[in-house]
PDB file of C-alpha atoms in Angstrom:
ATOM      1  CA  ALA A1395     -22.832  -7.979   9.380  1.00 81.00           C
ATOM      2  CA  GLN A1396     -19.712  -8.308   7.236  1.00 89.00           C
ATOM      3  CA  SER A1397     -16.547 -10.003   8.359  1.00 94.00           C
ATOM      4  CA  VAL A1398     -13.342 -11.386   7.010  1.00 95.00           C
ATOM      5  CA  ALA A1399     -10.982 -14.326   8.477  1.00 96.00           C
ATOM      6  CA  GLN A1400      -7.508 -14.673   7.745  1.00 97.00           C
ATOM      7  CA  PRO A1401      -6.874 -18.136   9.348  1.00 96.00           C
ATOM      8  CA  GLU A1402      -3.041 -17.919   9.299  1.00 96.00           C
ATOM      9  CA  ASP A1403      -1.109 -15.318  11.312  1.00 96.00           C
ATOM     10  CA  GLN A1404       2.194 -16.239   9.519  1.00 97.00           C
ATOM     11  CA  VAL A1405       3.032 -17.966   6.273  1.00 98.00           C
ATOM     12  CA  ASN A1406       6.483 -19.032   5.398  1.00 98.00           C
ATOM     13  CA  VAL A1407       7.658 -19.994   2.049  1.00 98.00           C
ATOM     14  CA  ALA A1408      10.943 -20.549   0.184  1.00 98.00           C
ATOM     15  CA  GLU A1409      12.005 -18.257  -2.485  1.00 98.00           C
ATOM     16  CA  GLY A1410      10.902 -19.580  -5.871  1.00 97.00           C
ATOM     17  CA  ASN A1411       8.163 -21.620  -4.574  1.00 98.00           C
ATOM     18  CA  PRO A1412       4.258 -20.855  -4.917  1.00 98.00           C
ATOM     19  CA  LEU A1413       2.522 -18.955  -2.150  1.00 97.00           C
ATOM     20  CA  THR A1414      -0.970 -18.895  -0.843  1.00 98.00           C
ATOM     21  CA  VAL A1415      -2.412 -16.565   1.635  1.00 98.00           C
ATOM     22  CA  LYS A1416      -6.052 -17.565   2.757  1.00 98.00           C
ATOM     23  CA  CYS A1417      -9.131 -15.446   3.234  1.00 98.00           C
ATOM     24  CA  THR A1418     -12.683 -16.486   3.817  1.00 98.00           C
ATOM     25  CA  TYR A1419     -15.545 -13.832   4.043  1.00 97.00           C
ATOM     26  CA  SER A1420     -19.072 -13.554   5.298  1.00 95.00           C
ATOM     27  CA  VAL A1421     -21.502 -11.064   3.688  1.00 91.00           C
ATOM     28  CA  SER A1422     -25.159 -10.728   2.885  1.00 88.00           C
ATOM     29  CA  GLY A1423     -25.561 -11.013  -0.950  1.00 87.00           C
ATOM     30  CA  ASN A1424     -22.649 -10.638  -3.366  1.00 89.00           C
ATOM     31  CA  PRO A1425     -19.430  -9.539  -2.139  1.00 92.00           C
ATOM     32  CA  TYR A1426     -16.583  -7.004  -3.354  1.00 94.00           C
ATOM     33  CA  LEU A1427     -13.362  -8.338  -2.088  1.00 96.00           C
ATOM     34  CA  PHE A1428      -9.850  -6.759  -2.011  1.00 97.00           C
ATOM     35  CA  TRP A1429      -6.333  -7.613  -1.080  1.00 98.00           C
ATOM     36  CA  TYR A1430      -3.793  -5.131   0.244  1.00 98.00           C
ATOM     37  CA  VAL A1431      -0.067  -5.452   1.285  1.00 97.00           C
ATOM     38  CA  GLN A1432       1.807  -3.324   3.950  1.00 96.00           C
ATOM     39  CA  TYR A1433       5.447  -3.026   4.299  1.00 93.00           C
ATOM     40  CA  PRO A1434       6.862  -1.890   7.702  1.00 88.00           C
ATOM     41  CA  ASN A1435       5.659   1.550   9.016  1.00 85.00           C
ATOM     42  CA  ARG A1436       3.873   2.192   5.748  1.00 89.00           C
ATOM     43  CA  GLY A1437       0.385   2.593   4.590  1.00 91.00           C
ATOM     44  CA  LEU A1438      -1.653  -0.106   2.837  1.00 95.00           C
ATOM     45  CA  GLN A1439      -1.082  -0.659  -0.954  1.00 96.00           C
ATOM     46  CA  PHE A1440      -3.981  -1.928  -3.093  1.00 96.00           C
ATOM     47  CA  LEU A1441      -3.113  -5.195  -4.858  1.00 97.00           C
ATOM     48  CA  LEU A1442      -6.281  -6.496  -6.549  1.00 97.00           C
ATOM     49  CA  LYS A1443     -10.097  -6.733  -6.345  1.00 96.00           C
ATOM     50  CA  TYR A1444     -12.914  -8.968  -7.261  1.00 95.00           C
ATOM     51  CA  ILE A1445     -16.110  -7.459  -8.433  1.00 91.00           C
ATOM     52  CA  THR A1446     -17.835  -9.726 -10.644  1.00 88.00           C
ATOM     53  CA  GLY A1447     -17.090 -12.109 -13.630  1.00 87.00           C
ATOM     54  CA  ASP A1448     -13.945 -14.157 -13.919  1.00 90.00           C
ATOM     55  CA  ASN A1449     -13.166 -15.959 -10.669  1.00 93.00           C
ATOM     56  CA  LEU A1450      -9.402 -15.602 -11.167  1.00 96.00           C
ATOM     57  CA  VAL A1451      -8.273 -11.816 -10.773  1.00 96.00           C
ATOM     58  CA  LYS A1452      -4.884 -10.709 -11.745  1.00 96.00           C
ATOM     59  CA  GLY A1453      -3.271  -7.898  -9.871  1.00 95.00           C
ATOM     60  CA  SER A1454       0.120  -6.007  -9.076  1.00 92.00           C
ATOM     61  CA  TYR A1455       3.453  -7.490  -8.708  1.00 93.00           C
ATOM     62  CA  GLY A1456       2.468 -10.899 -10.175  1.00 95.00           C
ATOM     63  CA  PHE A1457      -0.132 -11.715  -7.759  1.00 97.00           C
ATOM     64  CA  GLU A1458      -3.569 -13.198  -8.341  1.00 97.00           C
ATOM     65  CA  ALA A1459      -6.546 -14.398  -6.272  1.00 98.00           C
ATOM     66  CA  GLU A1460      -9.250 -16.927  -6.817  1.00 97.00           C
ATOM     67  CA  PHE A1461     -12.863 -16.179  -5.808  1.00 97.00           C
ATOM     68  CA  ASN A1462     -14.763 -19.270  -4.690  1.00 96.00           C
ATOM     69  CA  LYS A1463     -18.456 -18.480  -4.002  1.00 94.00           C
ATOM     70  CA  SER A1464     -19.219 -21.983  -2.621  1.00 95.00           C
ATOM     71  CA  GLN A1465     -16.397 -21.979  -0.127  1.00 96.00           C
ATOM     72  CA  THR A1466     -16.768 -18.100   0.524  1.00 96.00           C
ATOM     73  CA  SER A1467     -13.017 -17.790  -0.079  1.00 97.00           C
ATOM     74  CA  PHE A1468     -10.742 -15.427  -1.787  1.00 98.00           C
ATOM     75  CA  HIS A1469      -7.143 -16.820  -1.428  1.00 98.00           C
ATOM     76  CA  LEU A1470      -4.126 -14.768  -2.670  1.00 98.00           C
ATOM     77  CA  LYS A1471      -1.734 -16.473  -4.745  1.00 98.00           C
ATOM     78  CA  LYS A1472       1.667 -16.065  -6.592  1.00 98.00           C
ATOM     79  CA  PRO A1473       3.341 -18.737  -8.638  1.00 97.00           C
ATOM     80  CA  SER A1474       6.851 -18.052  -7.563  1.00 97.00           C
ATOM     81  CA  ALA A1475       7.657 -16.068  -4.393  1.00 97.00           C
ATOM     82  CA  LEU A1476      10.384 -13.397  -4.029  1.00 97.00           C
ATOM     83  CA  VAL A1477      12.117 -12.262  -0.957  1.00 97.00           C
ATOM     84  CA  SER A1478      10.826  -8.769  -1.440  1.00 96.00           C
ATOM     85  CA  ASP A1479       7.223 -10.152  -1.146  1.00 97.00           C
ATOM     86  CA  SER A1480       7.738 -10.426   2.587  1.00 97.00           C
ATOM     87  CA  ALA A1481       5.104  -8.241   4.100  1.00 97.00           C
ATOM     88  CA  LEU A1482       1.708  -7.986   5.996  1.00 97.00           C
ATOM     89  CA  TYR A1483      -1.212  -8.982   3.753  1.00 98.00           C
ATOM     90  CA  PHE A1484      -4.862  -7.920   4.434  1.00 97.00           C
ATOM     91  CA  CYS A1485      -8.034  -9.162   2.834  1.00 97.00           C
ATOM     92  CA  ALA A1486     -11.030  -6.906   2.765  1.00 96.00           C
ATOM     93  CA  VAL A1487     -14.766  -7.112   2.055  1.00 94.00           C
ATOM     94  CA  ARG A1488     -17.697  -4.831   1.381  1.00 91.00           C
ATOM     95  CA  ASP A1489     -21.169  -5.896   0.458  1.00 86.00           C
ATOM     96  CA  GLU A1490     -22.633  -5.146  -2.929  1.00 82.00           C
ATOM     97  CA  SER A1491     -24.585  -2.173  -1.639  1.00 80.00           C
ATOM     98  CA  GLY A1492     -21.179  -0.453  -1.455  1.00 72.00           C
ATOM     99  CA  ASN A1493     -22.403   2.115   1.017  1.00 75.00           C
ATOM    100  CA  THR A1494     -20.107   0.840   3.945  1.00 83.00           C
ATOM    101  CA  PRO A1495     -16.314   1.015   4.515  1.00 89.00           C
ATOM    102  CA  LEU A1496     -14.179  -1.953   3.862  1.00 92.00           C
ATOM    103  CA  VAL A1497     -14.030  -4.469   6.648  1.00 93.00           C
ATOM    104  CA  PHE A1498     -10.590  -5.907   7.015  1.00 94.00           C
ATOM    105  CA  GLY A1499      -9.169  -9.158   8.414  1.00 94.00           C
ATOM    106  CA  LYS A1500      -6.297  -9.318  10.906  1.00 94.00           C
ATOM    107  CA  GLY A1501      -3.780  -9.718   8.493  1.00 96.00           C
ATOM    108  CA  THR A1502      -1.238 -12.483   7.694  1.00 97.00           C
ATOM    109  CA  ARG A1503       2.506 -12.025   7.776  1.00 97.00           C
ATOM    110  CA  LEU A1504       4.334 -13.595   4.738  1.00 97.00           C
ATOM    111  CA  SER A1505       7.885 -14.306   5.098  1.00 97.00           C
ATOM    112  CA  VAL A1506       9.808 -15.536   2.054  1.00 97.00           C
ATOM    113  CA  ILE A1507      13.075 -17.173   2.881  1.00 96.00           C
ATOM    114  CA  ALA A1508      15.968 -17.047   0.341  1.00 94.00           C
TER     115      ALA A1508
ATOM    116  CA  ASP B1048       1.349  14.355  -7.648  1.00 51.00           C
ATOM    117  CA  GLY B1049      -1.840  12.962  -6.417  1.00 62.00           C
ATOM    118  CA  GLY B1050      -2.281  11.137  -3.115  1.00 93.00           C
ATOM    119  CA  ILE B1051      -2.921  11.229   0.691  1.00 96.00           C
ATOM    120  CA  THR B1052      -0.768  12.772   3.202  1.00 96.00           C
ATOM    121  CA  GLN B1053      -0.747  12.414   6.803  1.00 97.00           C
ATOM    122  CA  SER B1054       1.143  14.438   9.191  1.00 94.00           C
ATOM    123  CA  PRO B1055       2.939  14.176  11.521  1.00 94.00           C
ATOM    124  CA  LYS B1056       4.616  10.769  10.880  1.00 94.00           C
ATOM    125  CA  TYR B1057       5.403  10.425  14.490  1.00 95.00           C
ATOM    126  CA  LEU B1058       3.598  11.956  17.478  1.00 94.00           C
ATOM    127  CA  PHE B1059       4.299  11.776  21.234  1.00 93.00           C
ATOM    128  CA  ARG B1060       1.698  12.737  23.719  1.00 90.00           C
ATOM    129  CA  LYS B1061       1.506  13.207  27.392  1.00 90.00           C
ATOM    130  CA  GLU B1062      -1.235  11.598  29.319  1.00 87.00           C
ATOM    131  CA  GLY B1063      -4.243  13.784  29.432  1.00 87.00           C
ATOM    132  CA  GLN B1064      -3.497  15.841  26.328  1.00 90.00           C
ATOM    133  CA  ASN B1065      -5.640  15.966  23.194  1.00 93.00           C
ATOM    134  CA  VAL B1066      -3.813  15.662  19.857  1.00 95.00           C
ATOM    135  CA  THR B1067      -5.016  16.081  16.307  1.00 96.00           C
ATOM    136  CA  LEU B1068      -3.856  14.109  13.429  1.00 97.00           C
ATOM    137  CA  SER B1069      -3.967  15.652   9.940  1.00 97.00           C
ATOM    138  CA  CYS B1070      -5.156  13.850   6.730  1.00 98.00           C
ATOM    139  CA  GLU B1071      -5.394  15.513   3.496  1.00 98.00           C
ATOM    140  CA  GLN B1072      -6.139  14.170  -0.048  1.00 97.00           C
ATOM    141  CA  ASN B1073      -6.004  15.798  -3.514  1.00 96.00           C
ATOM    142  CA  LEU B1074      -7.765  12.853  -5.247  1.00 95.00           C
ATOM    143  CA  ASN B1075     -11.158  14.526  -5.295  1.00 95.00           C
ATOM    144  CA  HIS B1076     -12.609  11.541  -3.412  1.00 95.00           C
ATOM    145  CA  ASP B1077     -15.907  12.076  -1.577  1.00 94.00           C
ATOM    146  CA  ALA B1078     -15.303   9.450   1.112  1.00 94.00           C
ATOM    147  CA  MET B1079     -12.702   9.302   3.910  1.00 96.00           C
ATOM    148  CA  TYR B1080     -11.796   7.046   6.762  1.00 96.00           C
ATOM    149  CA  TRP B1081      -9.831   6.678   9.875  1.00 98.00           C
ATOM    150  CA  TYR B1082      -8.531   3.228  10.996  1.00 97.00           C
ATOM    151  CA  ARG B1083      -6.338   2.182  13.988  1.00 97.00           C
ATOM    152  CA  GLN B1084      -3.869  -0.601  13.711  1.00 95.00           C
ATOM    153  CA  ASP B1085      -2.678  -2.512  16.588  1.00 93.00           C
ATOM    154  CA  PRO B1086      -0.384  -5.595  16.359  1.00 84.00           C
ATOM    155  CA  GLY B1087      -2.361  -8.830  15.677  1.00 80.00           C
ATOM    156  CA  GLN B1088      -5.667  -6.921  15.486  1.00 83.00           C
ATOM    157  CA  GLY B1089      -5.631  -5.726  12.007  1.00 89.00           C
ATOM    158  CA  LEU B1090      -7.424  -2.318  11.115  1.00 93.00           C
ATOM    159  CA  ARG B1091     -10.277  -1.195  13.101  1.00 94.00           C
ATOM    160  CA  LEU B1092     -12.597   1.552  11.807  1.00 95.00           C
ATOM    161  CA  ILE B1093     -12.802   4.698  14.045  1.00 97.00           C
ATOM    162  CA  TYR B1094     -14.824   7.171  11.847  1.00 97.00           C
ATOM    163  CA  TYR B1095     -15.776   7.675   8.239  1.00 96.00           C
ATOM    164  CA  SER B1096     -17.258  10.450   6.246  1.00 95.00           C
ATOM    165  CA  GLN B1097     -19.054  10.012   2.902  1.00 93.00           C
ATOM    166  CA  ILE B1098     -19.697  13.605   2.179  1.00 93.00           C
ATOM    167  CA  VAL B1099     -18.574  16.952   3.464  1.00 95.00           C
ATOM    168  CA  ASN B1100     -20.179  17.960   6.869  1.00 96.00           C
ATOM    169  CA  ASP B1101     -21.299  14.493   7.601  1.00 95.00           C
ATOM    170  CA  PHE B1102     -19.593  11.568   9.375  1.00 96.00           C
ATOM    171  CA  GLN B1103     -20.327   8.215  10.989  1.00 96.00           C
ATOM    172  CA  LYS B1104     -18.931   6.314  13.957  1.00 97.00           C
ATOM    173  CA  GLY B1105     -17.053   3.176  13.239  1.00 95.00           C
ATOM    174  CA  ASP B1106     -16.350   0.335  15.464  1.00 93.00           C
ATOM    175  CA  ILE B1107     -14.210   2.145  18.063  1.00 96.00           C
ATOM    176  CA  ALA B1108     -15.135   5.656  18.107  1.00 97.00           C
ATOM    177  CA  GLU B1109     -15.191   6.233  21.728  1.00 96.00           C
ATOM    178  CA  GLY B1110     -12.379   8.813  22.771  1.00 96.00           C
ATOM    179  CA  TYR B1111     -11.964  10.158  19.341  1.00 97.00           C
ATOM    180  CA  SER B1112     -13.525  12.994  17.243  1.00 97.00           C
ATOM    181  CA  VAL B1113     -13.377  14.198  13.716  1.00 98.00           C
ATOM    182  CA  SER B1114     -14.654  16.940  11.559  1.00 97.00           C
ATOM    183  CA  ARG B1115     -15.183  17.253   7.672  1.00 97.00           C
ATOM    184  CA  GLU B1116     -15.471  20.856   6.875  1.00 97.00           C
ATOM    185  CA  LYS B1117     -13.576  20.428   3.436  1.00 97.00           C
ATOM    186  CA  LYS B1118     -13.607  17.624   1.023  1.00 97.00           C
ATOM    187  CA  GLU B1119      -9.950  17.235   0.930  1.00 97.00           C
ATOM    188  CA  SER B1120      -9.369  17.198   4.771  1.00 98.00           C
ATOM    189  CA  PHE B1121     -10.412  14.937   7.549  1.00 98.00           C
ATOM    190  CA  PRO B1122      -8.661  15.532  10.750  1.00 98.00           C
ATOM    191  CA  LEU B1123      -8.804  13.127  13.723  1.00 98.00           C
ATOM    192  CA  THR B1124      -8.563  14.265  17.381  1.00 97.00           C
ATOM    193  CA  VAL B1125      -7.489  11.769  19.962  1.00 96.00           C
ATOM    194  CA  THR B1126      -8.901  12.936  23.240  1.00 93.00           C
ATOM    195  CA  SER B1127      -7.751  12.373  26.734  1.00 88.00           C
ATOM    196  CA  ALA B1128     -10.883  10.019  27.133  1.00 87.00           C
ATOM    197  CA  GLN B1129      -9.158   7.494  24.885  1.00 88.00           C
ATOM    198  CA  LYS B1130      -7.568   5.211  27.325  1.00 87.00           C
ATOM    199  CA  ASN B1131      -5.096   3.428  25.218  1.00 90.00           C
ATOM    200  CA  PRO B1132      -4.277   5.668  22.399  1.00 93.00           C
ATOM    201  CA  THR B1133      -0.796   4.343  21.510  1.00 94.00           C
ATOM    202  CA  ALA B1134      -1.164   2.746  18.037  1.00 95.00           C
ATOM    203  CA  PHE B1135      -0.534   3.429  14.227  1.00 96.00           C
ATOM    204  CA  TYR B1136      -3.267   5.491  12.658  1.00 97.00           C
ATOM    205  CA  LEU B1137      -4.157   5.153   9.013  1.00 97.00           C
ATOM    206  CA  CYS B1138      -6.316   7.465   6.953  1.00 97.00           C
ATOM    207  CA  ALA B1139      -7.871   6.441   3.640  1.00 96.00           C
ATOM    208  CA  SER B1140     -10.065   7.815   0.973  1.00 96.00           C
ATOM    209  CA  SER B1141     -12.188   6.456  -1.922  1.00 94.00           C
ATOM    210  CA  ILE B1142     -14.682   7.226  -4.523  1.00 91.00           C
ATOM    211  CA  SER B1143     -18.075   6.817  -2.735  1.00 81.00           C
ATOM    212  CA  GLY B1144     -19.714   3.489  -2.884  1.00 72.00           C
ATOM    213  CA  GLY B1145     -19.686   0.269  -4.955  1.00 73.00           C
ATOM    214  CA  TYR B1146     -16.573  -1.541  -5.836  1.00 85.00           C
ATOM    215  CA  ASN B1147     -14.098   1.282  -5.460  1.00 89.00           C
ATOM    216  CA  GLU B1148     -10.920   0.533  -3.495  1.00 92.00           C
ATOM    217  CA  GLN B1149      -9.654   2.603  -0.655  1.00 93.00           C
ATOM    218  CA  PHE B1150      -6.377   4.444  -0.955  1.00 95.00           C
ATOM    219  CA  PHE B1151      -4.322   4.755   2.168  1.00 96.00           C
ATOM    220  CA  GLY B1152      -1.957   7.484   3.536  1.00 96.00           C
ATOM    221  CA  PRO B1153       1.466   6.568   5.050  1.00 95.00           C
ATOM    222  CA  GLY B1154       0.131   6.597   8.494  1.00 96.00           C
ATOM    223  CA  THR B1155       0.873   8.390  11.955  1.00 96.00           C
ATOM    224  CA  ARG B1156       2.323   6.467  14.810  1.00 95.00           C
ATOM    225  CA  LEU B1157       1.122   7.819  18.207  1.00 95.00           C
ATOM    226  CA  THR B1158       3.018   7.262  21.436  1.00 94.00           C
ATOM    227  CA  VAL B1159       1.701   8.126  24.741  1.00 90.00           C
ATOM    228  CA  LEU B1160       4.465   8.845  27.280  1.00 85.00           C
TER     229      LEU B1160
END
């Protein structure tokens, strides 16, 4: 069975500081990993994904994520946080068979303080 | 303008009533999904369909029903058997299989009065 853990319900960071939102996963075989962002009362927006290759993946709005196979992690990062980055962030996983829906973590609320 | 539409945005239901949430996509995606979102619980899969006229139960299918008669449409019915239906419902679609991301609609907030 596939699963995702986002160990922090809430992350607070000052504007201009780097941010990290943590994600660990469990899957049989190789994973496909995804990050999404959700603003209040809206659907989820895709940020980035890891399929294979370079462990550092770059995505939308200056976000990036680092895949670490030995630690089964896929942490989301941004060098300099903006107040507008404040939102709910979801990590998701699918196994390499690709025949199942994405499995989502419970989400991490990011607050960027001016 | 391509995308996924959900209607209505807000829906109020009396206890004992069935209601149907609409989801339409014009992305030509084969696969469609329904998720339920509750505070602190993330997204939980209700049903999904990988092809027309076929669908599978997700983790919390009890009290819900779906149909997939057309590629672009995947309506969800919340029946009176669903004991706690108040939630935010999200529909998504994707190209089937592999590493393809899912695209989400704007959601429907259902409140039982």
